[in-house]
CSV table of C-alpha atoms in Angstrom, one decimal:
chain,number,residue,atom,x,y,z
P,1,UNK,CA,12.0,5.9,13.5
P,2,UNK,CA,10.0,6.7,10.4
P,3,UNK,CA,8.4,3.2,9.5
P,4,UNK,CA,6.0,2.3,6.6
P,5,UNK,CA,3.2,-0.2,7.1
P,6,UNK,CA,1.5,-2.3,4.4
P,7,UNK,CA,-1.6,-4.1,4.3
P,8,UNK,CA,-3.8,-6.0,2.0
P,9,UNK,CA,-6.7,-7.5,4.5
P,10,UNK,CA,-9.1,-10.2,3.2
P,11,UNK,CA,-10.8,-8.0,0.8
P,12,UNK,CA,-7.4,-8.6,-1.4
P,13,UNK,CA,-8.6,-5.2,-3.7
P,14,UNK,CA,-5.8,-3.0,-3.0
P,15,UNK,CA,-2.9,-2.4,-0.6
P,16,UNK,CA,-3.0,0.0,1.6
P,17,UNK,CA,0.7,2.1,2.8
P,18,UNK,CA,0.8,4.1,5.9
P,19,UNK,CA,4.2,6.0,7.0
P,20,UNK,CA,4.7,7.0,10.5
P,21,UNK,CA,7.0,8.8,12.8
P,22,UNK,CA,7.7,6.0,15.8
P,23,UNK,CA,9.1,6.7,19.2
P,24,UNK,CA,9.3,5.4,22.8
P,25,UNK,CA,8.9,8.0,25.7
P,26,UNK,CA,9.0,6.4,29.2
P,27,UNK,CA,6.2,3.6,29.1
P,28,UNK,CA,4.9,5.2,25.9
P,29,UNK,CA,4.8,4.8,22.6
P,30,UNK,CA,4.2,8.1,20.3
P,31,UNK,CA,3.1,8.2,16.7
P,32,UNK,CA,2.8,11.1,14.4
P,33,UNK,CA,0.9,9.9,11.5
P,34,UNK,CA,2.7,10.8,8.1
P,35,UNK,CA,-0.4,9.6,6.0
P,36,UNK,CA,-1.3,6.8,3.9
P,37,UNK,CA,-1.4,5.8,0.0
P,38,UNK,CA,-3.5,2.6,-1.7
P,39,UNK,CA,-2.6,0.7,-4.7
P,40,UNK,CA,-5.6,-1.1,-6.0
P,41,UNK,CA,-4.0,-4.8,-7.2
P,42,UNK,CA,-4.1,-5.1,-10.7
P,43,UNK,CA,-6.6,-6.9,-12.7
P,44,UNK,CA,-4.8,-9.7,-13.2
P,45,UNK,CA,-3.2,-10.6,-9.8
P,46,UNK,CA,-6.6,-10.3,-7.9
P,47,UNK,CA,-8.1,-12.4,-10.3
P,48,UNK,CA,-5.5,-15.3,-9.8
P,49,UNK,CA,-5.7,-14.6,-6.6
P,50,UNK,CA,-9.4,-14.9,-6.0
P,51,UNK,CA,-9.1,-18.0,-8.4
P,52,UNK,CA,-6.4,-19.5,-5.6
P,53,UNK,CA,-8.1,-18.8,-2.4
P,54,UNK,CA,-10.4,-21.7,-0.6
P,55,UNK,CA,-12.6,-23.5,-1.5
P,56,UNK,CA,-10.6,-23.5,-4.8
P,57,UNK,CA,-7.7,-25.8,-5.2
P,58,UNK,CA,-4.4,-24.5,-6.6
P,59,UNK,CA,-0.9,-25.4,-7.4
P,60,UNK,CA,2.0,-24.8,-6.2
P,61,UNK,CA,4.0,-23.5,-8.9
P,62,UNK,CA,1.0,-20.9,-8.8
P,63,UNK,CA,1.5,-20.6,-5.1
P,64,UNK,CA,4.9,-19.4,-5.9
P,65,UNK,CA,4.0,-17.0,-8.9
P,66,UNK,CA,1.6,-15.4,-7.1
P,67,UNK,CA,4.2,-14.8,-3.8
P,68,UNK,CA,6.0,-13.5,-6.4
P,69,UNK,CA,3.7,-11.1,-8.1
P,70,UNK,CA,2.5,-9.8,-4.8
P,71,UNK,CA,5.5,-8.8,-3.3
P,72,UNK,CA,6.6,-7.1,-6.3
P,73,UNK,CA,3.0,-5.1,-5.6
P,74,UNK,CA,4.5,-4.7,-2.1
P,75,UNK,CA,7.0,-3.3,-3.2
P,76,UNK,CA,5.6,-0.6,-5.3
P,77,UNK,CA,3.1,0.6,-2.7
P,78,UNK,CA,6.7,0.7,-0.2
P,79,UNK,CA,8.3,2.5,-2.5
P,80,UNK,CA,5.7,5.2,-3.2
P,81,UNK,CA,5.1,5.2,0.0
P,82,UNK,CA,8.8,6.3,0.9
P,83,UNK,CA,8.2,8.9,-2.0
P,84,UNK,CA,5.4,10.8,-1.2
P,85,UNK,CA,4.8,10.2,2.9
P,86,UNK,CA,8.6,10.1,3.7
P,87,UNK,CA,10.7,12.1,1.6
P,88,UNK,CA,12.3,9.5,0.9
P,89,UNK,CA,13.8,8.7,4.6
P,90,UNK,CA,12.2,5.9,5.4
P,91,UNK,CA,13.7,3.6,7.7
P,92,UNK,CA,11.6,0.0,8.3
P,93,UNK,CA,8.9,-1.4,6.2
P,94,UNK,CA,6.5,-4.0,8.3
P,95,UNK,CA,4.5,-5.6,5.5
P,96,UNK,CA,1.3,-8.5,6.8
P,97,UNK,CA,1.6,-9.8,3.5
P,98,UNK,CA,-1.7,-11.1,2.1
P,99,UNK,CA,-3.9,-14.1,3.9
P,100,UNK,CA,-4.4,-17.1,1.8
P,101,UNK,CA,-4.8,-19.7,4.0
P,102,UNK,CA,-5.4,-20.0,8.1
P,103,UNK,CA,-5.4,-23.3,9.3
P,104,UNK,CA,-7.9,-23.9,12.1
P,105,UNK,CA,-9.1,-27.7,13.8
P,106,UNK,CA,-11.0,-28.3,15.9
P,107,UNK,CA,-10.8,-24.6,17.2
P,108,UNK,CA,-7.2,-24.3,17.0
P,109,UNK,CA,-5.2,-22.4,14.4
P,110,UNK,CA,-2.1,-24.9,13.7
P,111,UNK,CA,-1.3,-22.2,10.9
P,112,UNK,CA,-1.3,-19.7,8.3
P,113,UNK,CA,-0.3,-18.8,5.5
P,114,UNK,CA,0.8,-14.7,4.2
P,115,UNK,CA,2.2,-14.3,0.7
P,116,UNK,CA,4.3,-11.4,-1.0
P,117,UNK,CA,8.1,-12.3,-0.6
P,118,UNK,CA,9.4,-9.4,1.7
P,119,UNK,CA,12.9,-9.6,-0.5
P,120,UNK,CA,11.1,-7.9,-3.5
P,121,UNK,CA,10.6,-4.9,-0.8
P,122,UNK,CA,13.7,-4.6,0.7
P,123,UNK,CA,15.2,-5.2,-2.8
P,124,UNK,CA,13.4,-2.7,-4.3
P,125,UNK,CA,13.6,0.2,-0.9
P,126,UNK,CA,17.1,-0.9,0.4
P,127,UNK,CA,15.5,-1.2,3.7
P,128,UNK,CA,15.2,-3.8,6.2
P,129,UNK,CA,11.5,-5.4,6.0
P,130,UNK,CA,9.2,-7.0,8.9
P,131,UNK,CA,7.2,-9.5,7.6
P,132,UNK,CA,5.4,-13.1,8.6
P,133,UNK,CA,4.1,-11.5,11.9
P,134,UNK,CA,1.5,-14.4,12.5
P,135,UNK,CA,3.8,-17.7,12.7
P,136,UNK,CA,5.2,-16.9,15.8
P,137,UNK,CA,1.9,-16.3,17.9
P,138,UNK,CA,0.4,-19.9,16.7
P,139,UNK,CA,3.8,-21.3,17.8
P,140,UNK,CA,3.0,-20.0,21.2
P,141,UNK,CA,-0.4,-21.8,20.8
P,142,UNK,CA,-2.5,-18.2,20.4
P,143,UNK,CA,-4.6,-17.5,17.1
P,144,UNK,CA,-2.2,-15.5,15.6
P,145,UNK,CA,-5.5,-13.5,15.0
P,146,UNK,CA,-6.6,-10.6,15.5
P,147,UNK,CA,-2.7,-9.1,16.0
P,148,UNK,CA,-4.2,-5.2,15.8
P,149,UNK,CA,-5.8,-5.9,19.4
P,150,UNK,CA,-2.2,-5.3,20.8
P,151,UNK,CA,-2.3,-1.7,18.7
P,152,UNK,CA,-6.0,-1.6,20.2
P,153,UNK,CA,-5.5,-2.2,24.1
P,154,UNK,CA,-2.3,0.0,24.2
P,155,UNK,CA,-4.7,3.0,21.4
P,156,UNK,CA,-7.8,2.8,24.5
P,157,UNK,CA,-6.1,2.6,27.3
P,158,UNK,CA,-7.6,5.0,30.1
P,159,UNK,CA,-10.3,6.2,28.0
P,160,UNK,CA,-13.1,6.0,30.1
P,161,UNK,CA,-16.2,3.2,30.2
P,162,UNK,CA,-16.0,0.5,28.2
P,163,UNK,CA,-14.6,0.9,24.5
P,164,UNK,CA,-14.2,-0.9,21.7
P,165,UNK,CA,-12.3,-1.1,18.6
P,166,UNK,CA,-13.8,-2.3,15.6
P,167,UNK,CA,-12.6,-3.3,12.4
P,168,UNK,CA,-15.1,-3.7,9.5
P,169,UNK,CA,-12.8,-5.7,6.8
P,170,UNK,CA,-13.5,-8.7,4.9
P,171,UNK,CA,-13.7,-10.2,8.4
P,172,UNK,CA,-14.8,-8.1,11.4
P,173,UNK,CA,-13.0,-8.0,14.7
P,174,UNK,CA,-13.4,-6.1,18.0
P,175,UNK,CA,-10.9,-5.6,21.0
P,176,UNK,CA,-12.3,-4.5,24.4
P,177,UNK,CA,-10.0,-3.8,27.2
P,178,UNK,CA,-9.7,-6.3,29.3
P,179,UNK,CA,-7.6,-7.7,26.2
P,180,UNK,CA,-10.6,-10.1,24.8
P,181,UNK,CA,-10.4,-9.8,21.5
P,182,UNK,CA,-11.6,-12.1,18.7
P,183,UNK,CA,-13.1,-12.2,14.8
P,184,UNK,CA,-16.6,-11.6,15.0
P,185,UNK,CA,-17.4,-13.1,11.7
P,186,UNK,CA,-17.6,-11.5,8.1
P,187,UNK,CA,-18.1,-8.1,7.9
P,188,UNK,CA,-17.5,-7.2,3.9
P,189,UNK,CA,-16.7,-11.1,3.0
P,190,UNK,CA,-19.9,-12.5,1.9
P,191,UNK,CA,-21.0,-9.0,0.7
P,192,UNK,CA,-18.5,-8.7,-1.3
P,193,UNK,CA,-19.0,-12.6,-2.5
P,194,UNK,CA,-22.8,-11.7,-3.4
P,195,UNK,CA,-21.5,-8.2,-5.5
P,196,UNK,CA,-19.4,-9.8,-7.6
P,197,UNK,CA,-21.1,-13.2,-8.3
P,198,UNK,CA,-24.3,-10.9,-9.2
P,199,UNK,CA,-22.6,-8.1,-10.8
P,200,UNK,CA,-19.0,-9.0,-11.4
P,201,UNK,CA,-18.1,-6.1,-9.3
P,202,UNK,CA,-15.7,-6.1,-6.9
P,203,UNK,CA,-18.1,-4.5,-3.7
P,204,UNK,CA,-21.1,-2.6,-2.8
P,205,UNK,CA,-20.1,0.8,-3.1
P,206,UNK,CA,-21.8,3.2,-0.4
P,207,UNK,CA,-24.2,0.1,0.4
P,208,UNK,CA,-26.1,1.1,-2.7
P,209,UNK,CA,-27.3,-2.4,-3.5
P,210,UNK,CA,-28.3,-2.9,-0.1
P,211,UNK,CA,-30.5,-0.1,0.1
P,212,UNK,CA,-32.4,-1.1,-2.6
P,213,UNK,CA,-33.1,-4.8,-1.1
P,214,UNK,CA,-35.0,-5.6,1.6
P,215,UNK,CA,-34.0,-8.1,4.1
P,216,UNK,CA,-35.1,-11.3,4.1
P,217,UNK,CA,-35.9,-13.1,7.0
P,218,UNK,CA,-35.9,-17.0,6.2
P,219,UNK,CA,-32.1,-16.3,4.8
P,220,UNK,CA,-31.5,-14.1,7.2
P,221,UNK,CA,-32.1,-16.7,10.0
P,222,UNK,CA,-30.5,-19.6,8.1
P,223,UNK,CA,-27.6,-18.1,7.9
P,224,UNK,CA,-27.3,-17.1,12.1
P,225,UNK,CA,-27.3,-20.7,12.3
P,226,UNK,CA,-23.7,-21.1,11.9
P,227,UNK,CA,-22.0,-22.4,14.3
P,228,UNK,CA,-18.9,-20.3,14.4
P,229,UNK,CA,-20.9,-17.1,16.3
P,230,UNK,CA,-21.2,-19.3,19.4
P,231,UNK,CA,-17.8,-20.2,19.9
P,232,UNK,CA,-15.8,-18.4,22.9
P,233,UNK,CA,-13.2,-16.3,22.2
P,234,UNK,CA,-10.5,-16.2,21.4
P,235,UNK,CA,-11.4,-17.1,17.7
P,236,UNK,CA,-10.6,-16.5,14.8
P,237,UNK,CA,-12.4,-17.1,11.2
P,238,UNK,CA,-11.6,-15.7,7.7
P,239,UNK,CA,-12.8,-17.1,4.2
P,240,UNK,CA,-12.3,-20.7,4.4
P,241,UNK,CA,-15.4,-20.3,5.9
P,242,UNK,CA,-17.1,-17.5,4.8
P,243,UNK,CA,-17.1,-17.5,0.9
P,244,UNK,CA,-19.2,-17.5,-2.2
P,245,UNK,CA,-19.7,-21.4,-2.0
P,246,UNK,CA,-21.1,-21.2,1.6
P,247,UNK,CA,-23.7,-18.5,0.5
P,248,UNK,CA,-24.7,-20.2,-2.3
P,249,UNK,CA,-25.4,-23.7,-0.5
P,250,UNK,CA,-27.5,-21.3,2.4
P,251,UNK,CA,-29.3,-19.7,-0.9
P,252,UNK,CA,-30.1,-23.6,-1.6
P,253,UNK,CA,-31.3,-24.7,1.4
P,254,UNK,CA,-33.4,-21.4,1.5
P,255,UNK,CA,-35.3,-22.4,-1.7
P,256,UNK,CA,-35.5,-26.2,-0.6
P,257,UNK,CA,-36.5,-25.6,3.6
P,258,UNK,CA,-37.5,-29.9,3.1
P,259,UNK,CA,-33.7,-30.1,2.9
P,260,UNK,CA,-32.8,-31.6,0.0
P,261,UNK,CA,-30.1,-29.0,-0.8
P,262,UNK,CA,-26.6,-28.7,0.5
P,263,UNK,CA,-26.2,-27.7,3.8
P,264,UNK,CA,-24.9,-23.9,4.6
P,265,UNK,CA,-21.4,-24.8,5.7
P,266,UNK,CA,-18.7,-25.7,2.7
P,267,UNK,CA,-16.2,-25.0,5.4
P,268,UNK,CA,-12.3,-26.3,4.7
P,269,UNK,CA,-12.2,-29.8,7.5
P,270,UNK,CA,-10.5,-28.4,9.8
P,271,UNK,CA,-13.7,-25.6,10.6
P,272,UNK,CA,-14.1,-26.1,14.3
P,273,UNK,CA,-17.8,-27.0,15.0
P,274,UNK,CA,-19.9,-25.8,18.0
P,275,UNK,CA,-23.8,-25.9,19.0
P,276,UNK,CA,-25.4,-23.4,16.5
P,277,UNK,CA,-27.0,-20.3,18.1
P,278,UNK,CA,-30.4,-19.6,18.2
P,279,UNK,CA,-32.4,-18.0,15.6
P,280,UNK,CA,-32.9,-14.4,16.0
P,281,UNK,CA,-36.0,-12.4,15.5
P,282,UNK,CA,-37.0,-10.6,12.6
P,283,UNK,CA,-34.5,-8.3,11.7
P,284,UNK,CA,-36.5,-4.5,11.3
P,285,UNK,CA,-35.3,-2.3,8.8
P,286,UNK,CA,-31.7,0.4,9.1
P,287,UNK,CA,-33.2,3.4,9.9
P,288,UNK,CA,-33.6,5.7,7.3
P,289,UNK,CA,-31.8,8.6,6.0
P,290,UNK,CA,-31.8,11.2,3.5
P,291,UNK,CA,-28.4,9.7,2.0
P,292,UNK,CA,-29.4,6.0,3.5
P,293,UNK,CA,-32.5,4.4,2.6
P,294,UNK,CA,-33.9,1.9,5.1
P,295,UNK,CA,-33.6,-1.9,4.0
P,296,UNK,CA,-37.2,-3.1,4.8
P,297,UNK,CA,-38.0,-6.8,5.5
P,298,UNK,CA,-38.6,-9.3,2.6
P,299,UNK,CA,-41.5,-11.4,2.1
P,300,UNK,CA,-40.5,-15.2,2.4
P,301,UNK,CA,-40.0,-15.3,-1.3
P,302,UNK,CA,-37.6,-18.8,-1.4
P,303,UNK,CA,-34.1,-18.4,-3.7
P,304,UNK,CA,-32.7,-20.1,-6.4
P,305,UNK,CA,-29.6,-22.5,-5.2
P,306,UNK,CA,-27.6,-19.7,-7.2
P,307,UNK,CA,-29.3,-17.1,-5.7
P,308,UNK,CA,-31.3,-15.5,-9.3
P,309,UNK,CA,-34.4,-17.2,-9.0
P,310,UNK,CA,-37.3,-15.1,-7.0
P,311,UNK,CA,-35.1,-13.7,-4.6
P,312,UNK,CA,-33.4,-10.6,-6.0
P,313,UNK,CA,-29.9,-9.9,-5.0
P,314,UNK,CA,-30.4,-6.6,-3.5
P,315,UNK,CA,-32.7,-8.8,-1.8
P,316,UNK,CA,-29.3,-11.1,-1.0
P,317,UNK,CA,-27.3,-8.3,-0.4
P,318,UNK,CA,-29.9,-6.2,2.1
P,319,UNK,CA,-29.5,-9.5,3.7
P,320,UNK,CA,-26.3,-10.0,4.4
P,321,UNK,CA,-25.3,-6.5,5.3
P,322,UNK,CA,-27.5,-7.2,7.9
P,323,UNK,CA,-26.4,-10.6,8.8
P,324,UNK,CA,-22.9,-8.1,9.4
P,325,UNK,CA,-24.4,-5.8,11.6
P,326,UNK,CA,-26.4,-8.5,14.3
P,327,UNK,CA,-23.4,-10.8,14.2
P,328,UNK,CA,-21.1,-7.4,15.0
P,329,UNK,CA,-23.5,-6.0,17.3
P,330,UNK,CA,-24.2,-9.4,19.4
P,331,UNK,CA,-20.5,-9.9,20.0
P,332,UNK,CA,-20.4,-5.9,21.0
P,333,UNK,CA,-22.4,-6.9,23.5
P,334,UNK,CA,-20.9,-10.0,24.4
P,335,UNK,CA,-18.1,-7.6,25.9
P,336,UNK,CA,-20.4,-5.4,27.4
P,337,UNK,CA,-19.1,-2.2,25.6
P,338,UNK,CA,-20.3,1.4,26.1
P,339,UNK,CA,-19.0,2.8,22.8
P,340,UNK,CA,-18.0,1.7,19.6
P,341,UNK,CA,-14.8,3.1,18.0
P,342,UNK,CA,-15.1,1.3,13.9
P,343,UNK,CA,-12.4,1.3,11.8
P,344,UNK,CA,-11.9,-0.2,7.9
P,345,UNK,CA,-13.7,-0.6,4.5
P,346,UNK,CA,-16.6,-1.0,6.0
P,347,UNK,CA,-17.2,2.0,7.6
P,348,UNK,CA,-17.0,3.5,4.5
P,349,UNK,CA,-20.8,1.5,3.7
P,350,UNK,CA,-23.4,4.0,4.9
P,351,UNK,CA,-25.8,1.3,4.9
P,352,UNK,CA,-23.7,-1.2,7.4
P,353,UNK,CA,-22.7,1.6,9.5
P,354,UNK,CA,-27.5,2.4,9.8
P,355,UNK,CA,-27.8,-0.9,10.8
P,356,UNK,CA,-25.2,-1.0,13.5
P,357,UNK,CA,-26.1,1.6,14.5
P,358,UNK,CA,-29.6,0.5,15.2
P,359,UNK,CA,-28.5,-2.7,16.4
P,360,UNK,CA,-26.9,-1.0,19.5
P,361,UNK,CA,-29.0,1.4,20.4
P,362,UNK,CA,-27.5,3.7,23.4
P,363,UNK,CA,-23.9,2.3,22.2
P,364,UNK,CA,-22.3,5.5,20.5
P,365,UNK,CA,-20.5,4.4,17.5
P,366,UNK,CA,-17.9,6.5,16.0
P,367,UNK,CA,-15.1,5.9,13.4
P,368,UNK,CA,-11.0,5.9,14.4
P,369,UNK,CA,-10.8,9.7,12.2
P,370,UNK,CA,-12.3,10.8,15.6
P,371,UNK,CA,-9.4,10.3,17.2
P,372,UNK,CA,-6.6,10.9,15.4
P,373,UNK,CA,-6.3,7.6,13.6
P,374,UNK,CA,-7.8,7.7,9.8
P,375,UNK,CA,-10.0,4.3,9.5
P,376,UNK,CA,-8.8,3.8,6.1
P,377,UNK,CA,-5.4,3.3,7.3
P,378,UNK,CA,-5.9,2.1,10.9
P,379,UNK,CA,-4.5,-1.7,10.2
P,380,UNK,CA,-1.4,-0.5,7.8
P,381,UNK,CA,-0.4,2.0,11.0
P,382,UNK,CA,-0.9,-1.1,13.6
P,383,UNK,CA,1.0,-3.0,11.0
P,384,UNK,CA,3.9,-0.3,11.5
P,385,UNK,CA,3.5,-0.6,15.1
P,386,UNK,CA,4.3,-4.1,15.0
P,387,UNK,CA,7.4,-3.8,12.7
P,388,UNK,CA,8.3,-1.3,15.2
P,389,UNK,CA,8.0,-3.3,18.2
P,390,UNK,CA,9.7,-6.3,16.7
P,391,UNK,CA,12.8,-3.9,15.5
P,392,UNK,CA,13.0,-3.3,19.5
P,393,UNK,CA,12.6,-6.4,20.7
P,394,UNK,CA,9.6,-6.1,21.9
P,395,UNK,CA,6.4,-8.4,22.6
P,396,UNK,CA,3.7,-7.7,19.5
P,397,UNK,CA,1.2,-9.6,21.1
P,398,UNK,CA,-1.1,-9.9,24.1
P,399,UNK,CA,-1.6,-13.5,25.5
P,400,UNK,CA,-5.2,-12.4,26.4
P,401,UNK,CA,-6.4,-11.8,22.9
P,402,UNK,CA,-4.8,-14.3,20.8
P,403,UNK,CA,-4.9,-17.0,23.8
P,404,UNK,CA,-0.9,-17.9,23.8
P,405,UNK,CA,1.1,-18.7,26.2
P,406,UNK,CA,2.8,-15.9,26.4
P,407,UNK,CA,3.6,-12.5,24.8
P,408,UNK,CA,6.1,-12.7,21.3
P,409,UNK,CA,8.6,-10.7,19.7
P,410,UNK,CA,6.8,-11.2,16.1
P,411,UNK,CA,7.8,-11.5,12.8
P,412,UNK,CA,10.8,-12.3,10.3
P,413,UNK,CA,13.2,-9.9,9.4
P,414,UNK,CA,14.7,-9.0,5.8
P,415,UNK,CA,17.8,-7.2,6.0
P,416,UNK,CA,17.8,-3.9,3.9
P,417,UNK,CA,20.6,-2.9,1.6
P,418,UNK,CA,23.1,-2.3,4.7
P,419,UNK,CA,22.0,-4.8,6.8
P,420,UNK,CA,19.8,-4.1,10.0
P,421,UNK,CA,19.7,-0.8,11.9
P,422,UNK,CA,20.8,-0.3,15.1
P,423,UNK,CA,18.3,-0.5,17.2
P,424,UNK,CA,18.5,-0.3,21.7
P,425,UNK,CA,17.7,-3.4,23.3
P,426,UNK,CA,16.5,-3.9,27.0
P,427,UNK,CA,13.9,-1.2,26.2
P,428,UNK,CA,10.8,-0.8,28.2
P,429,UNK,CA,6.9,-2.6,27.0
P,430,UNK,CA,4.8,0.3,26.2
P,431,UNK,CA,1.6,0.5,27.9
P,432,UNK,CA,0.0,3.2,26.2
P,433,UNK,CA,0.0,4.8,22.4
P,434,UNK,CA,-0.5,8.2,21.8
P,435,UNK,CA,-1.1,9.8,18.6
P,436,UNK,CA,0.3,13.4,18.4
């Protein structure tokens, strides 16, 4: 079944479209990669939408419009998708829809919220549409995050020691193999926060800003005081947490140690709360490189509460893509892995991908392109997976990594212009996914 898979991850700066060739043999489950194409959102629509997300307050009559708008984006990237990847014989589209809200309390996830109405895609493609894939997995009382670790486990198994997979979006997660899987906290998220309120772009591209900072060490440590990095797994966090408001109130605090300013956390209410973990110790500089530049350690220079005052925001930025790579690197470890298999925007940030690697030192770290799965496009391919999976009636999810009670057949589905396909049921669970 040739099946097209769409994703817009909690970066929200494009959508990316990967088409694939998707077929079950025995207990496997074989993809042939067709390739992948990215719309960037326009200028307009990520603008509304950064204007929407928390901790902002919105409307629902701009709810609406912008479920609207963005699945009429959808459904451009589908249909040059089917274009240029499929020859126009596409057969399924699975679409994740874009994250605007995910409801945790107390550490639970009670639920969340994807926009970009499937019936603009399968208006505009005449084909049948999975979409709303997380619903079902907080139902069964799981996370409904992160649904790639199903992708993972099945992409790793029998590779030998103790991999993991990595995704560097605007959250990071990681699955290891004995199905723990979990968000490890931001990974491009608060970078991306600090580009644009200093710059007004939309990220820090090839880590440039970073490399001209140093880190420093008193914001450094204030921030690996929040409690989210100390709570088990499964977990799940995204950026009713982690946004521009919570770096600015630990840029406040910074500047005013007496405590006079707002605390770090401007977390939504629900924000589960646990004991904070420890500071850790000075954070050295990414190693250096003729195309990376080490990030050295700042003085204790105290910040501005908006971050311009002494502190410079290369400074800010240094600083945060090195908060990524500890937080990443400590919950690598948590899982005891021997190698690192890194996926997603991030990887693309030469200066994040130093510092990881010299936060786990003897761990080798490689990107998905490695084997046979390009990290650009990993999530949009799992996503296709899924839409597969679900198409079959089968389970999309791994009670182990999202912490259900049991597996689910995820998702919604839109009927296409003649209804559903035909599809076998009573099929066997893959256990295994092989690229070829």
């Amino acid at each position: 079944m040739r099946v097209i898979g769409l994703m817009s991850g909690t970066s929200y700066d494009a959508i990316d479209a990967a088409a694939a060739d998707l077929r079950l043999d025995g207990d496997s489950l074989v993809l042939r990669p067709l390739g992948m194409v990215g719309d960037a959102y326009g200028a307009e629509v990520r603008e509304s939408l950064a204007a929407a997300l928390p901790p902002a307050a919105t409307t629902l009559a701009e709810a609406c419009r912008l479920d609207t708008l963005i699945g009429q984006a959808f459904a451009a990237a589908a249909l040059r998708a089917d274009r240029e990847l499929c020859d126009g014989r596409a057969e399924l589209v699975a679409s994740h829809g874009q994250t605007v809200y995910h409801w945790t309390d107390g550490g639970r996830v009670r639920g969340t919220l994807q926009i970009g109405q499937p019936a603009w895609i399968a208006e505009a493609t005449g084909l049948p549409v999975v979409a709303d894939f997380r619903p079902r997995d907080i139902a069964a009382g799981g996370q409904g995050a992160p649904l790639v670790s199903l992708v993972d486990l099945l992409w790793l198994r029998g590779r030998p020691g103790t991999p993991v997979a990595l995704n560097l979006g605007g959250i990071a997660n990681l699955t290891a193999p004995d199905g723990t899987a979990f968000d490890t906290g931001p990974a491009g998220a608060l970078i991306d926060a600090a580009v644009h309120h200093f710059t007004g772009r939309a990220y820090d591209t090839d880590g440039a800003l970073a490399a001209r900072g140093r880190v420093h060490e008193p914001l450094l440590r204030r921030l690996l005081d929040e409690p989210y990095y100390a709570l088990p797994a499964p977990k799940t966090t995204g950026k009713e947490l982690f946004h521009r408001d919570y770096l600015l109130a630990a840029l406040a605090a910074v500047a005013d140690p007496a405590g006079r300013a707002a605390p770090a956390a401007a977390a939504d209410p629900g924000t589960p709360a646990a004991p904070g973990t420890p500071a850790s110790p000075a954070t050295p500089a990414a190693p250096a490189s003729p195309t990376t530049p080490a990030a050295p350690t700042a003085p204790a220079t105290p910040a501005s509460p908006t971050g311009r005052g002494t502190l410079p925001h290369q400074d800010v930025i240094a600083t945060l893509t090195r908060l990524t790579a500890r937080t990443v690197a400590d919950a690598v470890r948590s899982v005891c892995a021997t190698e690192v298999i890194a996926s997603g925007g991030g990887t693309r940030n030469p200066v994040l991908m130093a510092m990881l690697a010299e936060e786990l030192p003897g761990v080798p770290l490689h990107t998905s392109d490695a084997l046979g799965l390009p990290s650009a496009a990993k999530e949009a391919y799992a996503f296709a997976v899924l839409g597969f999976l679900t198409l079959h009636g089968l389970a999309g999810t791994d009670p182990r990594s999202t912490g259900a009670r049991h597996p689910s057949v995820l998702g919604s589905v839109t009927p296409g212009r003649d209804g559903l396909p035909r599809a076998p049921r009573g099929l066997k669970q893959p256990v295994r996914l092989v690229i070829g």
